[in-house]
Amino acid sequence: ALECVLANVPPAGHQWSRKATKRLEELQPQAGPILLKNVGVNSSGQTQVLLFKRLQPKNELISINETLAMDIQLFGESSEASSTADDSSSMSSSSDHTPSSRKSSPAKTAPVTVDTPILSPPDLPSVCSMFDVYVTYAANPDNFAVQACGNYSELEKLRRDMQSYYDSDESKEDTLQLKQIVVGGYYAALHTDDYWYRVRVSSIMGENKGDLICGKFVDFGDCFVSSSDRVKKLLPRFAVLPYQSIRAAISGICPINKDWMPEDTCRFRDLVQDKEFVTYVAGVALDPSINQDQPTLAPSLSSVSGKATVNTRLLLRLIDTSEKDKDVYIDQLMIKEGRARSASGSSGDDAALLITNDSEKS
């Protein structure tokens, strides 16, 4: 027997949990083999592998590793990331967060952090209103991200301006050392597509782990892992536009088998990602389990009163109006295809608060 570990799972800054183990067991095919690919050996001498299974009827190859890694709620924060956030919150810093491994000692050796601008959250639409969105990221019907279509031109201008500036020699002055980057800070990061994006850092892995920066693309909702040399200071002029990503969930449905199966998440992604929709805003959920990206944020009723936070989710009905003769409701389609069932109340077990009409907001 050969001892193996899953490659890229859990995501950087997180650790394995019982919930993740249970999910891994559910993802194993009931019939047929699991395909395994050896991708190398980690620093501990363990063989790293990628697991795949075949999905019928198209015989698609599904990555079990990616399916697990996309569902960040399966994992707990690693002890290093937790201590980083905990120690940071007790320090005096312009961004309220400094990694524990970078705490100041004697003044002469204190690392110099760089002030980062604060990005304002986007406005939330009113409950029971219609809201035009663009879906930027889709993990499953309980976890996806949207942008308001009305802000598209402003975001595109921002992206062009950032690309022009950070690709120029002028931006060399904004290069940062690892010790200058703080958890909770907003920065510009160069992605693998060679474009610059606004990001918020959620954890920093020190020298012994390759100087990796983990966080979220604040305008798109998905996560990133990057080396520190691809992160630069975010200029104040690039922080004027509020961040554009809003977390969302499909209202009124839940998975058939408690958790969304890979074939269901793939289908949902094909239906909604990188597409525009008219939506009906059924409510706003407050989710206290989502706080790793903003450790000091405490859930409160005011956080769902008009501004998005990391803890809020819009509960939406996505309506595909691309066909002239009919409108397609994504929730109804998922039910019709046997991938979801109708649910009463909240959109998930972790929704602590559900606002369903304007009168309940006060």
PDB file of C-alpha atoms in Angstrom, residues 13 23 28 31 56 70 91 115 137 146 154-155 174 179 226 268 274 321:
ATOM      1  CA  GLY A  13      -4.971  28.409   4.868  1.00  0.00           C
ATOM      2  CA  ARG A  23     -18.067  14.722   1.627  1.00  0.00           C
ATOM      3  CA  GLN A  28     -16.775   8.260  -4.435  1.00  0.00           C
ATOM      4  CA  ALA A  31     -19.993   1.708  -9.172  1.00  0.00           C
ATOM      5  CA  GLN A  56     -22.422   9.491 -17.283  1.00  0.00           C
ATOM      6  CA  MET A  70     -14.413  24.698  -4.337  1.00  0.00           C
ATOM      7  CA  MET A  91      -2.277  44.788  17.074  1.00  0.00           C
ATOM      8  CA  ASP A 115      -1.293  51.259   4.468  1.00  0.00           C
ATOM      9  CA  TYR A 137     -18.502  32.462 -10.125  1.00  0.00           C
ATOM     10  CA  VAL A 146     -22.974  37.986  -8.879  1.00  0.00           C
ATOM     11  CA  GLU A 154     -17.404  51.436 -14.351  1.00  0.00           C
ATOM     12  CA  LEU A 155     -15.758  48.114 -13.568  1.00  0.00           C
ATOM     13  CA  ASP A 174       4.338  49.754  -5.618  1.00  0.00           C
ATOM     14  CA  LYS A 179       6.339  41.581   5.440  1.00  0.00           C
ATOM     15  CA  SER A 226      -0.480  33.686  -5.397  1.00  0.00           C
ATOM     16  CA  PHE A 268     -25.497  24.426 -12.477  1.00  0.00           C
ATOM     17  CA  ASP A 274     -20.506  33.950 -17.078  1.00  0.00           C
ATOM     18  CA  THR A 321     -34.699  35.608 -20.514  1.00  0.00           C
TER      19      THR A 321
END
